[in-house]
Coordinates of N, CA and C in Angstrom, one line a residue:
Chain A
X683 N -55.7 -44.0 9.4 CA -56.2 -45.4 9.2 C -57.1 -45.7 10.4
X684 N -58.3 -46.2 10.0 CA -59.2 -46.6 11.3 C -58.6 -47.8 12.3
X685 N -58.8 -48.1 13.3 CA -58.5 -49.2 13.9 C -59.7 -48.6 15.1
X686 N -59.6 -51.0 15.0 CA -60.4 -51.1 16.2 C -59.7 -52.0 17.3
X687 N -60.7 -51.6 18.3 CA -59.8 -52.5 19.7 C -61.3 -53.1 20.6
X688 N -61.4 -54.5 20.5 CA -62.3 -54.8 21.5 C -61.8 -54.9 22.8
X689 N -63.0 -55.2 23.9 CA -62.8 -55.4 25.0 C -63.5 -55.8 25.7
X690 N -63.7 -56.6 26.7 CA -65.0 -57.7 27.9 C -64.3 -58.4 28.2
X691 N -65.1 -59.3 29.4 CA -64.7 -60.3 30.3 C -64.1 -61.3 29.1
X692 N -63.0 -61.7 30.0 CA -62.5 -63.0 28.9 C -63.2 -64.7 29.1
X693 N -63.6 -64.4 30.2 CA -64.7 -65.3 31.1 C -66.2 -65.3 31.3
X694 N -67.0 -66.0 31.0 CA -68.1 -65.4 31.3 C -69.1 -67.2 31.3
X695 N -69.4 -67.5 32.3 CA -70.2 -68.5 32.7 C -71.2 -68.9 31.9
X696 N -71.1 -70.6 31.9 CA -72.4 -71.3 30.7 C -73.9 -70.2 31.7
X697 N -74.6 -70.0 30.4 CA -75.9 -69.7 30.7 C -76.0 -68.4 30.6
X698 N -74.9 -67.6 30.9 CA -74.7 -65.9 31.2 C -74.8 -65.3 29.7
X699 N -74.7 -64.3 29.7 CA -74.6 -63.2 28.3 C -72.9 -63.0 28.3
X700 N -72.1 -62.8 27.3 CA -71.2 -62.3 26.6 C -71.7 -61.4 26.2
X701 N -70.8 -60.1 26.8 CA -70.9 -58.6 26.2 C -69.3 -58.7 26.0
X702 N -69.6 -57.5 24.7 CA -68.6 -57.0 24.0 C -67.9 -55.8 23.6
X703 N -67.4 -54.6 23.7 CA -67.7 -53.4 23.2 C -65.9 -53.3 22.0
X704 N -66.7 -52.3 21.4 CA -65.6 -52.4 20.1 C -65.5 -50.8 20.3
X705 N -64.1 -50.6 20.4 CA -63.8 -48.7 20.1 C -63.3 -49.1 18.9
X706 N -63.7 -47.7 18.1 CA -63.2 -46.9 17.0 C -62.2 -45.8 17.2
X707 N -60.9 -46.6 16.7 CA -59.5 -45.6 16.2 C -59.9 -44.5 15.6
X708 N -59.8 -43.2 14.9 CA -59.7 -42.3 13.9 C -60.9 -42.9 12.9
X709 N -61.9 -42.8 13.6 CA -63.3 -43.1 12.6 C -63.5 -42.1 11.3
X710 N -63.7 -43.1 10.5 CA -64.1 -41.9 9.2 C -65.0 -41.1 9.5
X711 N -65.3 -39.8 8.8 CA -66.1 -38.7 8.6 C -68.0 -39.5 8.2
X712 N -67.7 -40.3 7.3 CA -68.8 -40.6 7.2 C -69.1 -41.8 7.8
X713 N -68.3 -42.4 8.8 CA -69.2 -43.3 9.8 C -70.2 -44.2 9.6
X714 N -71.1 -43.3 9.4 CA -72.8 -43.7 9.6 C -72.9 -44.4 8.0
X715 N -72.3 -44.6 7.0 CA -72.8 -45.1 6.2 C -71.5 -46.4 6.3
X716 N -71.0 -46.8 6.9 CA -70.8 -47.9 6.9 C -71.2 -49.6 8.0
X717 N -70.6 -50.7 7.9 CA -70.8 -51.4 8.8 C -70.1 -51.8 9.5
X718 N -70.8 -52.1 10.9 CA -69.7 -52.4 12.3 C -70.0 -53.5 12.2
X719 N -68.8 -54.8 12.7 CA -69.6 -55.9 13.3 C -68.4 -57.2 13.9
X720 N -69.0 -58.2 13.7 CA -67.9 -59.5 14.9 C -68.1 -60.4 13.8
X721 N -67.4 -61.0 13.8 CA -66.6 -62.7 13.7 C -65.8 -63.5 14.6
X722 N -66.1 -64.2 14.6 CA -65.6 -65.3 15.9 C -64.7 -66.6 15.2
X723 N -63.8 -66.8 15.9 CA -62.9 -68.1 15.7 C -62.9 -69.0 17.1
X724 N -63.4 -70.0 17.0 CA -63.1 -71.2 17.8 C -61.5 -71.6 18.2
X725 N -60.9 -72.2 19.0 CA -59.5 -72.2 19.1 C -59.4 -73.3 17.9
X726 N -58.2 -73.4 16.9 CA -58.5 -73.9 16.0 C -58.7 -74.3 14.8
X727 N -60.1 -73.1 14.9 CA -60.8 -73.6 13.9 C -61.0 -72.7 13.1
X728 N -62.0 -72.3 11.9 CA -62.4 -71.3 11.2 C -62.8 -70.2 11.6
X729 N -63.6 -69.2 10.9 CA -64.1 -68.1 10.9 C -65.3 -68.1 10.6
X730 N -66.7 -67.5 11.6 CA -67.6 -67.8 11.5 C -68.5 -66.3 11.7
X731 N -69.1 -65.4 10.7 CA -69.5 -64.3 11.2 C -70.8 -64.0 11.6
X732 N -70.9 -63.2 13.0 CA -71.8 -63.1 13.7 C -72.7 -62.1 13.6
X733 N -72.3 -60.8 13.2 CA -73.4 -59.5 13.0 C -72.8 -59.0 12.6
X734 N -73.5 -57.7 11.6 CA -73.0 -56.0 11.8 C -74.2 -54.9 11.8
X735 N -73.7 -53.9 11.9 CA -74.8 -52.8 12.2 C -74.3 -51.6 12.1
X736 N -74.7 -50.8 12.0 CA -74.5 -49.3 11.1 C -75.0 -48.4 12.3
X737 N -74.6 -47.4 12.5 CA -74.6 -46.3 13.3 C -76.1 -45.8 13.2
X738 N -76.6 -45.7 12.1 CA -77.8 -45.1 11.9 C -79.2 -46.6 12.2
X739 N -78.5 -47.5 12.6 CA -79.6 -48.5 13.2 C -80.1 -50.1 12.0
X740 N -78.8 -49.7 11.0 CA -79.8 -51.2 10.3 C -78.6 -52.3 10.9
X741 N -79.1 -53.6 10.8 CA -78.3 -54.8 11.1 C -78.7 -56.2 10.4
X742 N -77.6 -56.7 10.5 CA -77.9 -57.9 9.8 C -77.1 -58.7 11.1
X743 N -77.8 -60.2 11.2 CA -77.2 -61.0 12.0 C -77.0 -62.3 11.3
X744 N -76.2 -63.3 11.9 CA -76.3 -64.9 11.4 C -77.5 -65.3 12.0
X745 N -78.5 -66.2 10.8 CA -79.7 -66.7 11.3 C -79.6 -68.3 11.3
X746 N -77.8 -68.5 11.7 CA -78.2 -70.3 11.9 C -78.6 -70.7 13.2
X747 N -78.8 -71.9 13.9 CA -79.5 -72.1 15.0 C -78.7 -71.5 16.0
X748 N -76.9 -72.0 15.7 CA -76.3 -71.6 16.7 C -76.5 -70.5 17.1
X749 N -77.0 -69.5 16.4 CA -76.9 -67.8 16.7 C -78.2 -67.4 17.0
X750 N -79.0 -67.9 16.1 CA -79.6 -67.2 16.4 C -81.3 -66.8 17.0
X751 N -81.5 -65.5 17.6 CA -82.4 -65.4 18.6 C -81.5 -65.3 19.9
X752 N -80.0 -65.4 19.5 CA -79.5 -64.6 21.2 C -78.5 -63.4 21.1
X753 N -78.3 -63.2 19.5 CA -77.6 -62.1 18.9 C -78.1 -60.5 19.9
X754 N -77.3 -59.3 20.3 CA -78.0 -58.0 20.3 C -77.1 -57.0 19.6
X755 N -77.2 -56.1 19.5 CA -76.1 -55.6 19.0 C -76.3 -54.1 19.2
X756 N -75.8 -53.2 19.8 CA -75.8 -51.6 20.1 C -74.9 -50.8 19.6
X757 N -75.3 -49.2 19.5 CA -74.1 -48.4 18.6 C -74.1 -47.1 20.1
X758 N -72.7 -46.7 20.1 CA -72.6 -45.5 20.7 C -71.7 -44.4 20.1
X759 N -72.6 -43.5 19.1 CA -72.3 -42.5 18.4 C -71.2 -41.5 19.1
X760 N -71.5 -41.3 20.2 CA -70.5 -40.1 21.0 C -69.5 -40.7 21.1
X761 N -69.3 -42.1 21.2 CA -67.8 -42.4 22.1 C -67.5 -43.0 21.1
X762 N -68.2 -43.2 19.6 CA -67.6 -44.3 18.6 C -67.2 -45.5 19.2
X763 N -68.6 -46.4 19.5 CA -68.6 -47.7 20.0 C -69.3 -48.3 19.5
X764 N -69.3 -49.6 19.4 CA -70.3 -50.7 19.4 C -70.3 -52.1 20.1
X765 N -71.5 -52.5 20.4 CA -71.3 -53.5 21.5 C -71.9 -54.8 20.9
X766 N -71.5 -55.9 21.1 CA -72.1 -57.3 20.8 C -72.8 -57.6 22.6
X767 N -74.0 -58.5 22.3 CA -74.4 -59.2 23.3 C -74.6 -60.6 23.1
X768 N -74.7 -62.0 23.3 CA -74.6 -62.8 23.2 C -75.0 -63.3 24.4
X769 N -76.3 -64.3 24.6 CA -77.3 -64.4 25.3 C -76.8 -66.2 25.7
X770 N -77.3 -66.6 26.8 CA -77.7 -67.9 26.8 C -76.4 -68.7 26.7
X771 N -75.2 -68.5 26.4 CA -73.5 -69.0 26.3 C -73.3 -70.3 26.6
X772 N -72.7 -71.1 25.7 CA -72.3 -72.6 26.0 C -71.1 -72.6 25.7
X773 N -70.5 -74.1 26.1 CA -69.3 -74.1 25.7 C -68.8 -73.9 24.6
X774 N -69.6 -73.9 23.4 CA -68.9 -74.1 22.1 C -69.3 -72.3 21.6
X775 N -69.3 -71.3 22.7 CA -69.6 -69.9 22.5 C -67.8 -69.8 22.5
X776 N -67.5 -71.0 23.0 CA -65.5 -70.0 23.7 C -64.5 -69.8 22.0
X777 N -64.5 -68.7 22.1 CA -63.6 -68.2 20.6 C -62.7 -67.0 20.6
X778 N -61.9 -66.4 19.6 CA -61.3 -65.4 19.5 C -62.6 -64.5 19.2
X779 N -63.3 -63.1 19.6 CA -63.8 -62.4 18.8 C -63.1 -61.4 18.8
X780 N -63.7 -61.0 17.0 CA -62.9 -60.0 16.2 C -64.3 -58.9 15.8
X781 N -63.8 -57.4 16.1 CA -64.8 -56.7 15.8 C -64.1 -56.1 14.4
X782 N -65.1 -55.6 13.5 CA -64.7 -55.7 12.1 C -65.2 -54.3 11.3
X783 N -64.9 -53.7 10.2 CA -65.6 -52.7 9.4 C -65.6 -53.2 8.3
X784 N -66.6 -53.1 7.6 CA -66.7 -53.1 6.3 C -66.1 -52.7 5.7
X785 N -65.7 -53.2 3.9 CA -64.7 -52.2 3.4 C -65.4 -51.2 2.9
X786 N -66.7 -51.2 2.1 CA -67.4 -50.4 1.6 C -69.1 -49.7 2.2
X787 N -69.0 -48.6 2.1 CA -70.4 -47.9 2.4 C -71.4 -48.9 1.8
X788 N -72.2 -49.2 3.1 CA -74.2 -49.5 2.7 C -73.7 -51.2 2.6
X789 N -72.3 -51.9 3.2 CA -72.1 -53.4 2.7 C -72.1 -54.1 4.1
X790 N -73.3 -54.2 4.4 CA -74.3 -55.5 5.9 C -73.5 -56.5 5.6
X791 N -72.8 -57.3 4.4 CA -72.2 -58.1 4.5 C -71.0 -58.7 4.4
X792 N -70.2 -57.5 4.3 CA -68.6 -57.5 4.1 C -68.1 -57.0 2.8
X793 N -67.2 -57.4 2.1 CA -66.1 -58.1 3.0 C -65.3 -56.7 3.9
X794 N -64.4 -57.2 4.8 CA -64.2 -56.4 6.0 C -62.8 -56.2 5.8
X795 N -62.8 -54.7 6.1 CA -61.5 -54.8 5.3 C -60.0 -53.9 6.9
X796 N -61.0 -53.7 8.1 CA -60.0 -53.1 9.2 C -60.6 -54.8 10.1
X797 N -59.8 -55.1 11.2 CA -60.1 -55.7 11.9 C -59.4 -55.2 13.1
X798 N -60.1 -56.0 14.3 CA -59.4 -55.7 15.3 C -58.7 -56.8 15.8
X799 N -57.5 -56.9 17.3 CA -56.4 -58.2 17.0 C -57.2 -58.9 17.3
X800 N -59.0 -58.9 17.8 CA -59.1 -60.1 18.8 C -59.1 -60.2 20.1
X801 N -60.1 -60.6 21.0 CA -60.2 -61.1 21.9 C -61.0 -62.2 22.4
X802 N -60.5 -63.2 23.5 CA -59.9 -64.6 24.0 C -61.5 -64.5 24.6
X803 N -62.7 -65.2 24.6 CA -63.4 -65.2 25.5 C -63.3 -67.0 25.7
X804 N -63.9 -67.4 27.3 CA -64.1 -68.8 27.4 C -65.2 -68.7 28.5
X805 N -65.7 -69.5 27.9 CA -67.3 -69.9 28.5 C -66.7 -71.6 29.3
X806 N -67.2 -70.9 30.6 CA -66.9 -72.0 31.7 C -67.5 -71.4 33.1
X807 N -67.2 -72.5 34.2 CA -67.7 -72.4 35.5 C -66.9 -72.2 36.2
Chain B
X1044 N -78.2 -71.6 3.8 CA -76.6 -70.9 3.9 C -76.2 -71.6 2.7
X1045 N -75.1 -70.3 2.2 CA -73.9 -70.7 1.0 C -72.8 -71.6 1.9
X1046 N -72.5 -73.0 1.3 CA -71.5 -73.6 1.9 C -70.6 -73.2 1.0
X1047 N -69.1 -72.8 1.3 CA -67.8 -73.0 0.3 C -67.2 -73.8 1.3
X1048 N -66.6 -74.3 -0.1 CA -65.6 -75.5 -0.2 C -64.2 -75.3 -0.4
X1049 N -63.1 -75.3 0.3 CA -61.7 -75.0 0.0 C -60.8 -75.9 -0.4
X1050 N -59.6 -75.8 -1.4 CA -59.1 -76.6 -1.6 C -57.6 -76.3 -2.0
X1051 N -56.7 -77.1 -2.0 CA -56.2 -79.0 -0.8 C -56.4 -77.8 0.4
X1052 N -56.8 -78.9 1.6 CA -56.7 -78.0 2.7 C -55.2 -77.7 3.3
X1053 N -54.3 -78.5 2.8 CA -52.9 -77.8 2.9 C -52.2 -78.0 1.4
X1054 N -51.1 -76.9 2.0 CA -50.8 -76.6 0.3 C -48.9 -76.7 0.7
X1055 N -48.6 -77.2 0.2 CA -46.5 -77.1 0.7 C -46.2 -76.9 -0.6
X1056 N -45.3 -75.9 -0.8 CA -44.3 -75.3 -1.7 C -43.2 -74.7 -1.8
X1057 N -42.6 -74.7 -2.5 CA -41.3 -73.8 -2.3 C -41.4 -72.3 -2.6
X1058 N -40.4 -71.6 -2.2 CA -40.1 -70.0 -2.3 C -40.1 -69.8 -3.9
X1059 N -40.7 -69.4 -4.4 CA -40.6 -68.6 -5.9 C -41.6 -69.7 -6.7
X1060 N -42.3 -70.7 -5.7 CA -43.5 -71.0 -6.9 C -44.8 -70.6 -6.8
X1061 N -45.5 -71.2 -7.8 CA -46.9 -70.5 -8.0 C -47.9 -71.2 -7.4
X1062 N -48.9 -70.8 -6.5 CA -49.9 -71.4 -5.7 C -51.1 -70.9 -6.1
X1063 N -51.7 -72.3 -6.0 CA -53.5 -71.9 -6.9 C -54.3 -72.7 -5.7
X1064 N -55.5 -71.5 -4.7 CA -56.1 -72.1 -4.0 C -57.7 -72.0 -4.6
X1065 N -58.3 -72.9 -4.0 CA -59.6 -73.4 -4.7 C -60.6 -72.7 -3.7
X1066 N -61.8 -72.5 -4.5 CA -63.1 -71.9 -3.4 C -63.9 -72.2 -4.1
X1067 N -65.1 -73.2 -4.1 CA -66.3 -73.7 -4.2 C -67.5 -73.5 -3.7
X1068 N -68.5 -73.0 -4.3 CA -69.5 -72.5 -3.0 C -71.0 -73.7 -3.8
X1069 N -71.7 -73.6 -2.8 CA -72.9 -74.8 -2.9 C -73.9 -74.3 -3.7
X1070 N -73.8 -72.7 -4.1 CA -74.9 -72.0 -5.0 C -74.0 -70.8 -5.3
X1071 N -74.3 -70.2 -6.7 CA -73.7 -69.4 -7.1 C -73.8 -68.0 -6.4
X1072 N -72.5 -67.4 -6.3 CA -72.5 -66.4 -5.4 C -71.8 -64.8 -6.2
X1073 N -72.4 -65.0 -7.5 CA -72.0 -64.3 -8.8 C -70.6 -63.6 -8.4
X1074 N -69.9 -62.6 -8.5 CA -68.5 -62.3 -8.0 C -68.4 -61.9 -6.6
X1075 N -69.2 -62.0 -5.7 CA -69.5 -61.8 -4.3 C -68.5 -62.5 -3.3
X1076 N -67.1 -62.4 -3.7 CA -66.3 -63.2 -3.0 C -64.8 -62.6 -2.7
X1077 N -64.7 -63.1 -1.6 CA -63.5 -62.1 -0.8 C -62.5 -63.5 -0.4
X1078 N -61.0 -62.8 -0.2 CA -60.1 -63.9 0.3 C -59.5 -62.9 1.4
X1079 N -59.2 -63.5 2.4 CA -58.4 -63.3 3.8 C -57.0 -64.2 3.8
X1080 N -56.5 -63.6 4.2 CA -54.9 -64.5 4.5 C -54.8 -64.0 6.1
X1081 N -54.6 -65.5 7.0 CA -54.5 -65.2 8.3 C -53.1 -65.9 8.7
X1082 N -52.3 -65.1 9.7 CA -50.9 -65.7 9.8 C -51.3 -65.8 11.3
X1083 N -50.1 -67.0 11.8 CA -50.3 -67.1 13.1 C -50.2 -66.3 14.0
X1084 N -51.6 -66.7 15.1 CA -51.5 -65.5 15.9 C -52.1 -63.7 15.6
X1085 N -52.6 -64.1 14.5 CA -53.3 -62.4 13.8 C -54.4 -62.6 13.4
X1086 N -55.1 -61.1 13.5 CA -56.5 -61.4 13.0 C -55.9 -61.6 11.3
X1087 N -57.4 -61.7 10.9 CA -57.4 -62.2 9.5 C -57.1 -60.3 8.5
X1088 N -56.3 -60.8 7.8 CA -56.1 -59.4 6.8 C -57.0 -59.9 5.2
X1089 N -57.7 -58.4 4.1 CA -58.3 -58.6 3.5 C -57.3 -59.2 2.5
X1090 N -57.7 -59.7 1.4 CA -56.8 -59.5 0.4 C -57.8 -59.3 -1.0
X1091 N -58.4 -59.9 -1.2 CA -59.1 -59.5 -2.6 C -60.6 -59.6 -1.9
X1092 N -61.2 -58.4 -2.7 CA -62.8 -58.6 -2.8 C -63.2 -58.3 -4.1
X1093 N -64.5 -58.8 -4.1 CA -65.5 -59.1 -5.1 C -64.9 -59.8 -6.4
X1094 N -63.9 -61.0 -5.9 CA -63.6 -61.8 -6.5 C -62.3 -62.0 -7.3
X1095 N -61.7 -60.3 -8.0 CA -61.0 -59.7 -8.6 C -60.0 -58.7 -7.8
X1096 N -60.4 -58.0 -7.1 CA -59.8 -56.9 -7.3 C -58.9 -56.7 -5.5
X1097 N -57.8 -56.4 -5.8 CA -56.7 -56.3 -4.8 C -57.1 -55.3 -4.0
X1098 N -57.3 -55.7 -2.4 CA -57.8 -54.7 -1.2 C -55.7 -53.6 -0.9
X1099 N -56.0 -52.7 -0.6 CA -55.2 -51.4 -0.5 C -53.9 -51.9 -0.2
X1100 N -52.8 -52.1 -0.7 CA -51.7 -52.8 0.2 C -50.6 -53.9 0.1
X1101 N -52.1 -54.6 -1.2 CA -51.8 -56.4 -1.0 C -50.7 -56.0 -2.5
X1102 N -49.8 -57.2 -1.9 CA -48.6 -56.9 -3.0 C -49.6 -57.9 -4.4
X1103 N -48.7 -56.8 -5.9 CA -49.4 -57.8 -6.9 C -49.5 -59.1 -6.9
X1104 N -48.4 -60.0 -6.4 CA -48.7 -61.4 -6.3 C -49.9 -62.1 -6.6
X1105 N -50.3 -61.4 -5.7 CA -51.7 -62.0 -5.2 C -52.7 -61.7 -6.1
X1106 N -53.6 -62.5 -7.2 CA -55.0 -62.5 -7.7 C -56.0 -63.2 -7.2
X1107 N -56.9 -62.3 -7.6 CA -58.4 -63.8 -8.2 C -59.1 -63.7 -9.1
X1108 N -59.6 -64.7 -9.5 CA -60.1 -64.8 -10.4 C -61.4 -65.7 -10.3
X1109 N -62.6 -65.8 -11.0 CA -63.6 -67.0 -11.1 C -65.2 -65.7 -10.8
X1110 N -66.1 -66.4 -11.0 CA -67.7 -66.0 -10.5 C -68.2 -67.6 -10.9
X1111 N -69.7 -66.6 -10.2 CA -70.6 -67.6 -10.2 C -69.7 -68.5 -8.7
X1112 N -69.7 -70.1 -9.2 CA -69.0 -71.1 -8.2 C -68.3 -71.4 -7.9
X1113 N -67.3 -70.9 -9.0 CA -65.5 -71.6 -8.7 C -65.0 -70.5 -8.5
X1114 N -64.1 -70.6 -7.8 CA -63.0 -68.7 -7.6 C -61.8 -69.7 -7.2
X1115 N -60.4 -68.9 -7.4 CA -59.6 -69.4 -7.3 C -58.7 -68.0 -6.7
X1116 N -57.7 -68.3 -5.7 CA -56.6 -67.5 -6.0 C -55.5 -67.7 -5.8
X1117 N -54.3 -66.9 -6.5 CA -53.3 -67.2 -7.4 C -52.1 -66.3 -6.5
X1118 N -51.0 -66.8 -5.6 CA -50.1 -66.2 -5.5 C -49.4 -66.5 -6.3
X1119 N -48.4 -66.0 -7.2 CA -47.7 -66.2 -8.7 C -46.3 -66.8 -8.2
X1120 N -45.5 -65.8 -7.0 CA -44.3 -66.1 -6.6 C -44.1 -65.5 -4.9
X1121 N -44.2 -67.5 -4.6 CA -43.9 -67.3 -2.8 C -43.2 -67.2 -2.1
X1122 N -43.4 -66.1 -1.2 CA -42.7 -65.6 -0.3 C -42.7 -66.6 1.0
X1123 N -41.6 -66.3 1.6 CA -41.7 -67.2 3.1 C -42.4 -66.2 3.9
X1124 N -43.2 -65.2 3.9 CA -43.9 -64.1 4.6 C -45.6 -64.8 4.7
X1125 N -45.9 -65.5 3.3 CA -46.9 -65.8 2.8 C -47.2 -67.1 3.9
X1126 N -46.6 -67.4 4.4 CA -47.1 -68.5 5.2 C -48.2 -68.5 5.8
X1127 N -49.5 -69.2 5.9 CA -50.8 -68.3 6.5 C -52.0 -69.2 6.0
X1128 N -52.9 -68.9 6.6 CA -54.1 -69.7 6.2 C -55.0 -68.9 5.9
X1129 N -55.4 -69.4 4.6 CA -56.5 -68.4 3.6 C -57.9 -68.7 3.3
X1130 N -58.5 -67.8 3.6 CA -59.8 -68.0 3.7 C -60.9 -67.2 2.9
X1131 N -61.6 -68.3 2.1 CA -62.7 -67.5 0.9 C -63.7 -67.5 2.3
X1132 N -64.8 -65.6 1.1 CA -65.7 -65.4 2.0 C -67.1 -65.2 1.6
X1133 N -68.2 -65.3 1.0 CA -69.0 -64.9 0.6 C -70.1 -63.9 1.0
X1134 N -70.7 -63.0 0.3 CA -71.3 -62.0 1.0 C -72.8 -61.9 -0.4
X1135 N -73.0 -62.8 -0.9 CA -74.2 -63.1 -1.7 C -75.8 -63.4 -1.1
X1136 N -75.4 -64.1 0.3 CA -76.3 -64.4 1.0 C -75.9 -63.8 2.6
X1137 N -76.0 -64.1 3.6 CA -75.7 -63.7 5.3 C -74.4 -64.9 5.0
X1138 N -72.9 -63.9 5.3 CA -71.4 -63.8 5.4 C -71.1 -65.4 5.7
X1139 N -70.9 -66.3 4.6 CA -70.0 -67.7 5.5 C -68.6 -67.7 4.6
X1140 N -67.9 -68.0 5.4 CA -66.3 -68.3 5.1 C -66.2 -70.0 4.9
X1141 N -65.2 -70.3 4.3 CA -64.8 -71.4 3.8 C -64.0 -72.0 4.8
X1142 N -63.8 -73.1 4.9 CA -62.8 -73.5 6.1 C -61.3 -73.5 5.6
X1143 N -61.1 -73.0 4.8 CA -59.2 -72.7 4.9 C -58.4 -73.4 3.9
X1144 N -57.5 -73.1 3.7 CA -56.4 -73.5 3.2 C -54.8 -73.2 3.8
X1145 N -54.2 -73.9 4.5 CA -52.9 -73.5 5.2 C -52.3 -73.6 4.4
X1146 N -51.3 -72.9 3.5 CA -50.1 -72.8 3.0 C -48.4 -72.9 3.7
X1147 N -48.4 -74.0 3.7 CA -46.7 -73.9 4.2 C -45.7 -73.6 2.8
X1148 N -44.5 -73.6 3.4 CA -43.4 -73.3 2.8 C -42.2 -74.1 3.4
X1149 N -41.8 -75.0 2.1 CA -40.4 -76.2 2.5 C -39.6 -75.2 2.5

């Protein structure tokens, strides 16, 4: 069974970048045909998804204001990783993020069927 | 963006009845629709995608049913495990989720 585990600063100052990196538990064999990616939860509140991206380089991101133009998103094939970047950070950046897989090959848009438990970031001074 | 719409945003029932939660979307999202059940404290687990069909695990209880704009799903007989807040997801357009439905249990 795949699992994932994120991990980054749980802190990270208005204005600064939120980095993120996601390992891969027992990655499938074929990898590369599916999607990585984040969803975020506000304390609170809903579920709001941010990116995914594929080993072999395609991505899709959220193109609402809040997101986007500070979205990045990187793959590391050897170590079975992927990283979120998150540019420019305000208050209303502070959420649970959840790094995610798709359930099925070639699906940028979910639904997601491994997740990981989550991690606490808060955007402050 | 597809908005969905959830409905009651809370739901209270007893152990062994039947619960029907609502998902509305702003434009038709043909069967392109997923439900999550999130319990306190955990990420979100899958439960149905593409409108119908039970993700690996999920006990029968659990359906859905609907396309196009209305989707609904259907726990038949509740468990006190089921306690959790459920969330429709769409993947017709770039990924929006619904804002929830919390199901308690008297």
């Amino acid at each position: 069974q795949v699992q994932l585990q994120e991990s980054g600063p749980g802190l990270v100052k208005p204005s600064g970048t939120l980095s993120l990196t996601c390992n891969i538990s027992r990655a499938p064999v074929d990898r590369n045909l599916y999607y990585w990616g984040w969803v975020r939860q506000p304390p609170g509140k809903g579920l709001e998804w941010i990116a995914t991206t594929s080993f072999s380089g395609s991505t899709y991101s959220n193109p609402s204001p809040s997101l986007d133009g500070r979205i990045t998103q990187s793959v590391d094939g050897p170590r079975d990783q992927f990283s979120l970047q998150l540019s420019s950070v305000t208050a209303s950046d502070t959420a649970v993020y959840y790094c995610v897989k798709s359930r099925s090959p070639h699906a940028g848009r979910g639904p997601f069927d491994i997740w990981g438990r989550g991690t606490m970031v808060t955007v402050s001074s | 963006e597809i908005v969905l719409t959830q409905s009651p945003v809370t739901l209270s029932l007893s152990p062994g009845e039947r619960a029907t939660l609502s998902c509305r979307a702003s434009q038709s999202v043909g069967t392109y629709l997923a439900w999550y059940q999130q319990r306190r404290g955990q990420a979100p687990r899958l439960l149905i995608y593409d409108a119908t069909n039970r993700a690996t695990g999920v006990p029968p209880r659990f359906s859905g049913s609907g396309s196009g704009r209305d989707f609904t799903l259907t726990i038949t007989s509740l468990e006190p495990e089921d306690v959790a807040v459920y969330y429709c997801q769409q993947r017709a357009q770039w990924p929006t989720f619904g804002g929830g439905t919390e199901m308690e249990i008297k």
